[in-house]
Amino acid sequence: MKLFLDTASLDEIREAHRWGVLRGITTNPTLISKENQDFLPLVKEICSIVEGDVSVETASDDTDTLIKQGHEIVQIADNAIVKIALTSNGLAAVRALSDEGIRVNVTLVFSPAQAILAAEAGAYIVSPFLGRLDDIATDSLRVLSDICEIYAIQGYDTQVLAASLRHPMHVVEAARMGADIATMPFKVFEALVKHPLTDAGFKRFLDDWEEAKPRLGELLPSMQEG
Ligand code: E4P
């Protein structure tokens, strides 16, 4: 399962990229608005940092306008892909853009029925939102596993991107259910790394090493410096 960051923050993207496990970015109008930066240079910079797909969201519910925005988004960079909300006008735009070979991430998906529509419209990615379903007391993991199961049975090529993830177990469960991609805020990405036993064990190893170092004779050159 590929790990994506759900952010438009350049600092967060650079830091996660440094870890070597970041495979792409999802943005949306809310995330872009938080950065208080000019839209186009910001998106270009994001696309230059990561090698993988960067979802850039359209902002219209008119099919022709969505198609125009899609054409412009893919001109931004080779890895810029178009994000369109699942409305009926949106589906028509997904169909038209997909028929041209343009990659579309269908977003704001909350049910297996909507996910079937996205795949039938030729979506490159479908994005079911887990956290927002949990917020209204709906079993988001059941929705995600139904979508993964249906896509496997039907042989759809559309990738399933688990979105609106709020904590590490969302990520773990998405992987277990067979999602192709998980996108998450930076704080969830960081939480994946952390384990108290890792922190305690690492501190103990470093302390023991420092204490033993004077008695260990010849060391590797880099160990002498550290
Ligand atoms: C995904 O592409 C969306 O940008 C995102 O995951 C929405 O998450 P939220 O519910 O935390 O806003």
PDB file of N, CA, C and O in Angstrom, residues 144-206:
ATOM      1  N   LEU A 144     -15.042   0.529   3.304  1.00  0.00           N
ATOM      2  CA  LEU A 144     -13.785   0.341   2.574  1.00  0.00           C
ATOM      3  C   LEU A 144     -13.607  -1.119   2.150  1.00  0.00           C
ATOM      4  O   LEU A 144     -13.234  -1.399   1.005  1.00  0.00           O
ATOM      5  N   SER A 145     -13.893  -2.051   3.064  1.00  0.00           N
ATOM      6  CA  SER A 145     -13.675  -3.457   2.689  1.00  0.00           C
ATOM      7  C   SER A 145     -14.665  -3.887   1.609  1.00  0.00           C
ATOM      8  O   SER A 145     -14.321  -4.656   0.713  1.00  0.00           O
ATOM      9  N   ASP A 146     -15.893  -3.353   1.647  1.00  0.00           N
ATOM     10  CA  ASP A 146     -16.864  -3.670   0.570  1.00  0.00           C
ATOM     11  C   ASP A 146     -16.346  -3.170  -0.780  1.00  0.00           C
ATOM     12  O   ASP A 146     -16.426  -3.858  -1.796  1.00  0.00           O
ATOM     13  N   ILE A 147     -15.796  -1.947  -0.775  1.00  0.00           N
ATOM     14  CA  ILE A 147     -15.288  -1.382  -2.040  1.00  0.00           C
ATOM     15  C   ILE A 147     -14.125  -2.237  -2.563  1.00  0.00           C
ATOM     16  O   ILE A 147     -14.096  -2.605  -3.749  1.00  0.00           O
ATOM     17  N   CYS A 148     -13.197  -2.579  -1.672  1.00  0.00           N
ATOM     18  CA  CYS A 148     -12.041  -3.398  -2.109  1.00  0.00           C
ATOM     19  C   CYS A 148     -12.513  -4.755  -2.652  1.00  0.00           C
ATOM     20  O   CYS A 148     -12.011  -5.238  -3.669  1.00  0.00           O
ATOM     21  N   GLU A 149     -13.496  -5.339  -1.964  1.00  0.00           N
ATOM     22  CA  GLU A 149     -13.997  -6.658  -2.394  1.00  0.00           C
ATOM     23  C   GLU A 149     -14.695  -6.558  -3.760  1.00  0.00           C
ATOM     24  O   GLU A 149     -14.444  -7.356  -4.661  1.00  0.00           O
ATOM     25  N   ILE A 150     -15.545  -5.556  -3.895  1.00  0.00           N
ATOM     26  CA  ILE A 150     -16.273  -5.381  -5.169  1.00  0.00           C
ATOM     27  C   ILE A 150     -15.286  -5.128  -6.317  1.00  0.00           C
ATOM     28  O   ILE A 150     -15.409  -5.713  -7.394  1.00  0.00           O
ATOM     29  N   TYR A 151     -14.295  -4.278  -6.088  1.00  0.00           N
ATOM     30  CA  TYR A 151     -13.315  -3.971  -7.137  1.00  0.00           C
ATOM     31  C   TYR A 151     -12.545  -5.231  -7.543  1.00  0.00           C
ATOM     32  O   TYR A 151     -12.255  -5.432  -8.720  1.00  0.00           O
ATOM     33  N   ALA A 152     -12.216  -6.066  -6.547  1.00  0.00           N
ATOM     34  CA  ALA A 152     -11.480  -7.302  -6.871  1.00  0.00           C
ATOM     35  C   ALA A 152     -12.374  -8.239  -7.677  1.00  0.00           C
ATOM     36  O   ALA A 152     -11.948  -8.799  -8.701  1.00  0.00           O
ATOM     37  N   ILE A 153     -13.634  -8.401  -7.246  1.00  0.00           N
ATOM     38  CA  ILE A 153     -14.563  -9.309  -7.957  1.00  0.00           C
ATOM     39  C   ILE A 153     -14.792  -8.824  -9.385  1.00  0.00           C
ATOM     40  O   ILE A 153     -14.802  -9.614 -10.336  1.00  0.00           O
ATOM     41  N   GLN A 154     -14.944  -7.508  -9.538  1.00  0.00           N
ATOM     42  CA  GLN A 154     -15.253  -6.951 -10.861  1.00  0.00           C
ATOM     43  C   GLN A 154     -14.026  -6.748 -11.736  1.00  0.00           C
ATOM     44  O   GLN A 154     -14.143  -6.459 -12.914  1.00  0.00           O
ATOM     45  N   GLY A 155     -12.854  -6.859 -11.120  1.00  0.00           N
ATOM     46  CA  GLY A 155     -11.620  -6.670 -11.895  1.00  0.00           C
ATOM     47  C   GLY A 155     -11.397  -5.224 -12.322  1.00  0.00           C
ATOM     48  O   GLY A 155     -10.768  -4.965 -13.352  1.00  0.00           O
ATOM     49  N   TYR A 156     -11.901  -4.264 -11.530  1.00  0.00           N
ATOM     50  CA  TYR A 156     -11.678  -2.854 -11.863  1.00  0.00           C
ATOM     51  C   TYR A 156     -10.203  -2.490 -11.660  1.00  0.00           C
ATOM     52  O   TYR A 156      -9.592  -2.903 -10.682  1.00  0.00           O
ATOM     53  N   ASP A 157      -9.667  -1.668 -12.575  1.00  0.00           N
ATOM     54  CA  ASP A 157      -8.273  -1.203 -12.450  1.00  0.00           C
ATOM     55  C   ASP A 157      -8.156  -0.006 -11.509  1.00  0.00           C
ATOM     56  O   ASP A 157      -7.063   0.321 -11.061  1.00  0.00           O
ATOM     57  N   THR A 158      -9.253   0.683 -11.274  1.00  0.00           N
ATOM     58  CA  THR A 158      -9.250   1.888 -10.417  1.00  0.00           C
ATOM     59  C   THR A 158      -8.604   1.575  -9.068  1.00  0.00           C
ATOM     60  O   THR A 158      -8.954   0.590  -8.422  1.00  0.00           O
ATOM     61  N   GLN A 159      -7.657   2.437  -8.656  1.00  0.00           N
ATOM     62  CA  GLN A 159      -6.996   2.224  -7.368  1.00  0.00           C
ATOM     63  C   GLN A 159      -7.868   2.765  -6.229  1.00  0.00           C
ATOM     64  O   GLN A 159      -8.465   3.826  -6.363  1.00  0.00           O
ATOM     65  N   VAL A 160      -7.893   2.022  -5.127  1.00  0.00           N
ATOM     66  CA  VAL A 160      -8.655   2.461  -3.952  1.00  0.00           C
ATOM     67  C   VAL A 160      -7.722   3.236  -3.020  1.00  0.00           C
ATOM     68  O   VAL A 160      -6.697   2.710  -2.566  1.00  0.00           O
ATOM     69  N   LEU A 161      -8.074   4.499  -2.777  1.00  0.00           N
ATOM     70  CA  LEU A 161      -7.274   5.375  -1.912  1.00  0.00           C
ATOM     71  C   LEU A 161      -8.081   5.656  -0.640  1.00  0.00           C
ATOM     72  O   LEU A 161      -9.125   6.313  -0.699  1.00  0.00           O
ATOM     73  N   ALA A 162      -7.634   5.108   0.474  1.00  0.00           N
ATOM     74  CA  ALA A 162      -8.328   5.350   1.756  1.00  0.00           C
ATOM     75  C   ALA A 162      -7.983   6.762   2.212  1.00  0.00           C
ATOM     76  O   ALA A 162      -6.812   7.085   2.434  1.00  0.00           O
ATOM     77  N   ALA A 163      -9.011   7.613   2.340  1.00  0.00           N
ATOM     78  CA  ALA A 163      -8.793   9.032   2.663  1.00  0.00           C
ATOM     79  C   ALA A 163      -9.488   9.386   3.968  1.00  0.00           C
ATOM     80  O   ALA A 163     -10.194   8.563   4.554  1.00  0.00           O
ATOM     81  N   SER A 164      -9.243  10.625   4.413  1.00  0.00           N
ATOM     82  CA  SER A 164      -9.824  11.116   5.673  1.00  0.00           C
ATOM     83  C   SER A 164      -9.440  10.171   6.818  1.00  0.00           C
ATOM     84  O   SER A 164     -10.287   9.777   7.619  1.00  0.00           O
ATOM     85  N   LEU A 165      -8.156   9.834   6.863  1.00  0.00           N
ATOM     86  CA  LEU A 165      -7.662   8.927   7.919  1.00  0.00           C
ATOM     87  C   LEU A 165      -7.289   9.771   9.136  1.00  0.00           C
ATOM     88  O   LEU A 165      -6.654  10.810   9.005  1.00  0.00           O
ATOM     89  N   ARG A 166      -7.658   9.312  10.313  1.00  0.00           N
ATOM     90  CA  ARG A 166      -7.485  10.143  11.518  1.00  0.00           C
ATOM     91  C   ARG A 166      -6.466   9.581  12.495  1.00  0.00           C
ATOM     92  O   ARG A 166      -6.066  10.256  13.429  1.00  0.00           O
ATOM     93  N   HIS A 167      -6.103   8.291  12.364  1.00  0.00           N
ATOM     94  CA  HIS A 167      -5.185   7.680  13.330  1.00  0.00           C
ATOM     95  C   HIS A 167      -4.493   6.472  12.682  1.00  0.00           C
ATOM     96  O   HIS A 167      -4.941   5.977  11.629  1.00  0.00           O
ATOM     97  N   PRO A 168      -3.416   5.989  13.312  1.00  0.00           N
ATOM     98  CA  PRO A 168      -2.631   4.903  12.691  1.00  0.00           C
ATOM     99  C   PRO A 168      -3.436   3.633  12.408  1.00  0.00           C
ATOM    100  O   PRO A 168      -3.177   2.953  11.417  1.00  0.00           O
ATOM    101  N   MET A 169      -4.431   3.311  13.250  1.00  0.00           N
ATOM    102  CA  MET A 169      -5.181   2.067  12.994  1.00  0.00           C
ATOM    103  C   MET A 169      -6.023   2.154  11.718  1.00  0.00           C
ATOM    104  O   MET A 169      -6.298   1.133  11.088  1.00  0.00           O
ATOM    105  N   HIS A 170      -6.423   3.361  11.339  1.00  0.00           N
ATOM    106  CA  HIS A 170      -7.080   3.513  10.030  1.00  0.00           C
ATOM    107  C   HIS A 170      -6.129   3.049   8.926  1.00  0.00           C
ATOM    108  O   HIS A 170      -6.544   2.390   7.971  1.00  0.00           O
ATOM    109  N   VAL A 171      -4.854   3.409   9.067  1.00  0.00           N
ATOM    110  CA  VAL A 171      -3.862   3.057   8.041  1.00  0.00           C
ATOM    111  C   VAL A 171      -3.645   1.539   8.022  1.00  0.00           C
ATOM    112  O   VAL A 171      -3.638   0.903   6.964  1.00  0.00           O
ATOM    113  N   VAL A 172      -3.501   0.974   9.219  1.00  0.00           N
ATOM    114  CA  VAL A 172      -3.264  -0.471   9.325  1.00  0.00           C
ATOM    115  C   VAL A 172      -4.458  -1.249   8.749  1.00  0.00           C
ATOM    116  O   VAL A 172      -4.290  -2.194   7.964  1.00  0.00           O
ATOM    117  N   GLU A 173      -5.652  -0.827   9.112  1.00  0.00           N
ATOM    118  CA  GLU A 173      -6.848  -1.532   8.625  1.00  0.00           C
ATOM    119  C   GLU A 173      -7.010  -1.364   7.109  1.00  0.00           C
ATOM    120  O   GLU A 173      -7.420  -2.285   6.417  1.00  0.00           O
ATOM    121  N   ALA A 174      -6.669  -0.176   6.603  1.00  0.00           N
ATOM    122  CA  ALA A 174      -6.762   0.048   5.145  1.00  0.00           C
ATOM    123  C   ALA A 174      -5.820  -0.912   4.422  1.00  0.00           C
ATOM    124  O   ALA A 174      -6.179  -1.502   3.391  1.00  0.00           O
ATOM    125  N   ALA A 175      -4.620  -1.099   4.980  1.00  0.00           N
ATOM    126  CA  ALA A 175      -3.661  -2.027   4.360  1.00  0.00           C
ATOM    127  C   ALA A 175      -4.205  -3.454   4.412  1.00  0.00           C
ATOM    128  O   ALA A 175      -4.130  -4.214   3.436  1.00  0.00           O
ATOM    129  N   ARG A 176      -4.779  -3.814   5.564  1.00  0.00           N
ATOM    130  CA  ARG A 176      -5.297  -5.181   5.731  1.00  0.00           C
ATOM    131  C   ARG A 176      -6.448  -5.454   4.756  1.00  0.00           C
ATOM    132  O   ARG A 176      -6.617  -6.577   4.278  1.00  0.00           O
ATOM    133  N   MET A 177      -7.229  -4.431   4.455  1.00  0.00           N
ATOM    134  CA  MET A 177      -8.375  -4.632   3.560  1.00  0.00           C
ATOM    135  C   MET A 177      -8.004  -4.565   2.089  1.00  0.00           C
ATOM    136  O   MET A 177      -8.833  -4.799   1.228  1.00  0.00           O
ATOM    137  N   GLY A 178      -6.749  -4.209   1.814  1.00  0.00           N
ATOM    138  CA  GLY A 178      -6.299  -4.243   0.424  1.00  0.00           C
ATOM    139  C   GLY A 178      -6.365  -2.918  -0.295  1.00  0.00           C
ATOM    140  O   GLY A 178      -6.336  -2.892  -1.542  1.00  0.00           O
ATOM    141  N   ALA A 179      -6.471  -1.795   0.440  1.00  0.00           N
ATOM    142  CA  ALA A 179      -6.436  -0.495  -0.250  1.00  0.00           C
ATOM    143  C   ALA A 179      -5.088  -0.346  -0.956  1.00  0.00           C
ATOM    144  O   ALA A 179      -4.066  -0.853  -0.484  1.00  0.00           O
ATOM    145  N   ASP A 180      -5.102   0.332  -2.100  1.00  0.00           N
ATOM    146  CA  ASP A 180      -3.857   0.529  -2.861  1.00  0.00           C
ATOM    147  C   ASP A 180      -3.041   1.679  -2.296  1.00  0.00           C
ATOM    148  O   ASP A 180      -1.817   1.701  -2.417  1.00  0.00           O
ATOM    149  N   ILE A 181      -3.737   2.674  -1.730  1.00  0.00           N
ATOM    150  CA  ILE A 181      -3.098   3.903  -1.251  1.00  0.00           C
ATOM    151  C   ILE A 181      -3.796   4.327   0.050  1.00  0.00           C
ATOM    152  O   ILE A 181      -5.011   4.131   0.189  1.00  0.00           O
ATOM    153  N   ALA A 182      -3.026   4.892   0.977  1.00  0.00           N
ATOM    154  CA  ALA A 182      -3.626   5.553   2.153  1.00  0.00           C
ATOM    155  C   ALA A 182      -3.082   6.964   2.196  1.00  0.00           C
ATOM    156  O   ALA A 182      -1.865   7.158   2.105  1.00  0.00           O
ATOM    157  N   THR A 183      -3.963   7.952   2.320  1.00  0.00           N
ATOM    158  CA  THR A 183      -3.489   9.332   2.460  1.00  0.00           C
ATOM    159  C   THR A 183      -3.845   9.830   3.851  1.00  0.00           C
ATOM    160  O   THR A 183      -4.923   9.526   4.376  1.00  0.00           O
ATOM    161  N   MET A 184      -2.914  10.578   4.448  1.00  0.00           N
ATOM    162  CA  MET A 184      -3.121  10.949   5.854  1.00  0.00           C
ATOM    163  C   MET A 184      -2.455  12.287   6.164  1.00  0.00           C
ATOM    164  O   MET A 184      -1.476  12.666   5.507  1.00  0.00           O
ATOM    165  N   PRO A 185      -2.954  12.969   7.214  1.00  0.00           N
ATOM    166  CA  PRO A 185      -2.286  14.200   7.651  1.00  0.00           C
ATOM    167  C   PRO A 185      -0.905  13.855   8.202  1.00  0.00           C
ATOM    168  O   PRO A 185      -0.654  12.708   8.603  1.00  0.00           O
ATOM    169  N   PHE A 186      -0.041  14.871   8.290  1.00  0.00           N
ATOM    170  CA  PHE A 186       1.330  14.641   8.754  1.00  0.00           C
ATOM    171  C   PHE A 186       1.361  14.039  10.159  1.00  0.00           C
ATOM    172  O   PHE A 186       2.187  13.182  10.455  1.00  0.00           O
ATOM    173  N   LYS A 187       0.427  14.459  11.030  1.00  0.00           N
ATOM    174  CA  LYS A 187       0.471  13.940  12.409  1.00  0.00           C
ATOM    175  C   LYS A 187       0.196  12.425  12.439  1.00  0.00           C
ATOM    176  O   LYS A 187       0.747  11.714  13.278  1.00  0.00           O
ATOM    177  N   VAL A 188      -0.599  11.921  11.514  1.00  0.00           N
ATOM    178  CA  VAL A 188      -0.825  10.471  11.457  1.00  0.00           C
ATOM    179  C   VAL A 188       0.421   9.774  10.892  1.00  0.00           C
ATOM    180  O   VAL A 188       0.834   8.715  11.370  1.00  0.00           O
ATOM    181  N   PHE A 189       1.039  10.405   9.904  1.00  0.00           N
ATOM    182  CA  PHE A 189       2.285   9.865   9.323  1.00  0.00           C
ATOM    183  C   PHE A 189       3.337   9.710  10.427  1.00  0.00           C
ATOM    184  O   PHE A 189       3.994   8.675  10.543  1.00  0.00           O
ATOM    185  N   GLU A 190       3.463  10.772  11.253  1.00  0.00           N
ATOM    186  CA  GLU A 190       4.438  10.737  12.358  1.00  0.00           C
ATOM    187  C   GLU A 190       4.073   9.656  13.369  1.00  0.00           C
ATOM    188  O   GLU A 190       4.954   8.966  13.895  1.00  0.00           O
ATOM    189  N   ALA A 191       2.768   9.511  13.632  1.00  0.00           N
ATOM    190  CA  ALA A 191       2.321   8.526  14.623  1.00  0.00           C
ATOM    191  C   ALA A 191       2.625   7.096  14.170  1.00  0.00           C
ATOM    192  O   ALA A 191       2.775   6.192  14.999  1.00  0.00           O
ATOM    193  N   LEU A 192       2.730   6.883  12.858  1.00  0.00           N
ATOM    194  CA  LEU A 192       3.072   5.535  12.365  1.00  0.00           C
ATOM    195  C   LEU A 192       4.476   5.145  12.805  1.00  0.00           C
ATOM    196  O   LEU A 192       4.773   3.972  13.012  1.00  0.00           O
ATOM    197  N   VAL A 193       5.353   6.140  12.919  1.00  0.00           N
ATOM    198  CA  VAL A 193       6.759   5.874  13.250  1.00  0.00           C
ATOM    199  C   VAL A 193       6.915   5.515  14.722  1.00  0.00           C
ATOM    200  O   VAL A 193       7.703   4.646  15.080  1.00  0.00           O
ATOM    201  N   LYS A 194       6.140   6.194  15.553  1.00  0.00           N
ATOM    202  CA  LYS A 194       6.381   6.168  16.997  1.00  0.00           C
ATOM    203  C   LYS A 194       5.909   4.885  17.673  1.00  0.00           C
ATOM    204  O   LYS A 194       4.812   4.392  17.406  1.00  0.00           O
ATOM    205  N   HIS A 195       6.765   4.359  18.581  1.00  0.00           N
ATOM    206  CA  HIS A 195       6.327   3.305  19.497  1.00  0.00           C
ATOM    207  C   HIS A 195       7.117   3.495  20.786  1.00  0.00           C
ATOM    208  O   HIS A 195       8.353   3.628  20.736  1.00  0.00           O
ATOM    209  N   PRO A 196       6.467   3.505  21.950  1.00  0.00           N
ATOM    210  CA  PRO A 196       7.207   3.757  23.191  1.00  0.00           C
ATOM    211  C   PRO A 196       8.313   2.737  23.439  1.00  0.00           C
ATOM    212  O   PRO A 196       9.362   3.084  23.995  1.00  0.00           O
ATOM    213  N   LEU A 197       8.108   1.487  23.016  1.00  0.00           N
ATOM    214  CA  LEU A 197       9.150   0.470  23.235  1.00  0.00           C
ATOM    215  C   LEU A 197      10.352   0.718  22.320  1.00  0.00           C
ATOM    216  O   LEU A 197      11.494   0.411  22.684  1.00  0.00           O
ATOM    217  N   THR A 198      10.105   1.271  21.136  1.00  0.00           N
ATOM    218  CA  THR A 198      11.223   1.642  20.255  1.00  0.00           C
ATOM    219  C   THR A 198      12.022   2.762  20.910  1.00  0.00           C
ATOM    220  O   THR A 198      13.264   2.695  20.985  1.00  0.00           O
ATOM    221  N   ASP A 199      11.318   3.793  21.400  1.00  0.00           N
ATOM    222  CA  ASP A 199      12.007   4.935  22.027  1.00  0.00           C
ATOM    223  C   ASP A 199      12.825   4.477  23.234  1.00  0.00           C
ATOM    224  O   ASP A 199      14.002   4.826  23.377  1.00  0.00           O
ATOM    225  N   ALA A 200      12.198   3.669  24.112  1.00  0.00           N
ATOM    226  CA  ALA A 200      12.900   3.217  25.330  1.00  0.00           C
ATOM    227  C   ALA A 200      14.066   2.307  24.967  1.00  0.00           C
ATOM    228  O   ALA A 200      15.175   2.430  25.518  1.00  0.00           O
ATOM    229  N   GLY A 201      13.841   1.396  24.030  1.00  0.00           N
ATOM    230  CA  GLY A 201      14.899   0.459  23.632  1.00  0.00           C
ATOM    231  C   GLY A 201      16.067   1.177  22.972  1.00  0.00           C
ATOM    232  O   GLY A 201      17.234   0.871  23.228  1.00  0.00           O
ATOM    233  N   PHE A 202      15.766   2.164  22.159  1.00  0.00           N
ATOM    234  CA  PHE A 202      16.808   2.906  21.445  1.00  0.00           C
ATOM    235  C   PHE A 202      17.652   3.708  22.431  1.00  0.00           C
ATOM    236  O   PHE A 202      18.875   3.738  22.350  1.00  0.00           O
ATOM    237  N   LYS A 203      16.977   4.327  23.407  1.00  0.00           N
ATOM    238  CA  LYS A 203      17.706   5.111  24.422  1.00  0.00           C
ATOM    239  C   LYS A 203      18.645   4.191  25.209  1.00  0.00           C
ATOM    240  O   LYS A 203      19.814   4.511  25.452  1.00  0.00           O
ATOM    241  N   ARG A 204      18.148   3.019  25.580  1.00  0.00           N
ATOM    242  CA  ARG A 204      18.953   2.067  26.351  1.00  0.00           C
ATOM    243  C   ARG A 204      20.192   1.632  25.551  1.00  0.00           C
ATOM    244  O   ARG A 204      21.305   1.583  26.079  1.00  0.00           O
ATOM    245  N   PHE A 205      20.005   1.319  24.269  1.00  0.00           N
ATOM    246  CA  PHE A 205      21.145   0.905  23.430  1.00  0.00           C
ATOM    247  C   PHE A 205      22.187   2.023  23.352  1.00  0.00           C
ATOM    248  O   PHE A 205      23.385   1.764  23.460  1.00  0.00           O
ATOM    249  N   LEU A 206      21.706   3.266  23.136  1.00  0.00           N
ATOM    250  CA  LEU A 206      22.655   4.395  23.030  1.00  0.00           C
ATOM    251  C   LEU A 206      23.390   4.624  24.351  1.00  0.00           C
ATOM    252  O   LEU A 206      24.608   4.836  24.364  1.00  0.00           O
TER     253      LEU A 206
END
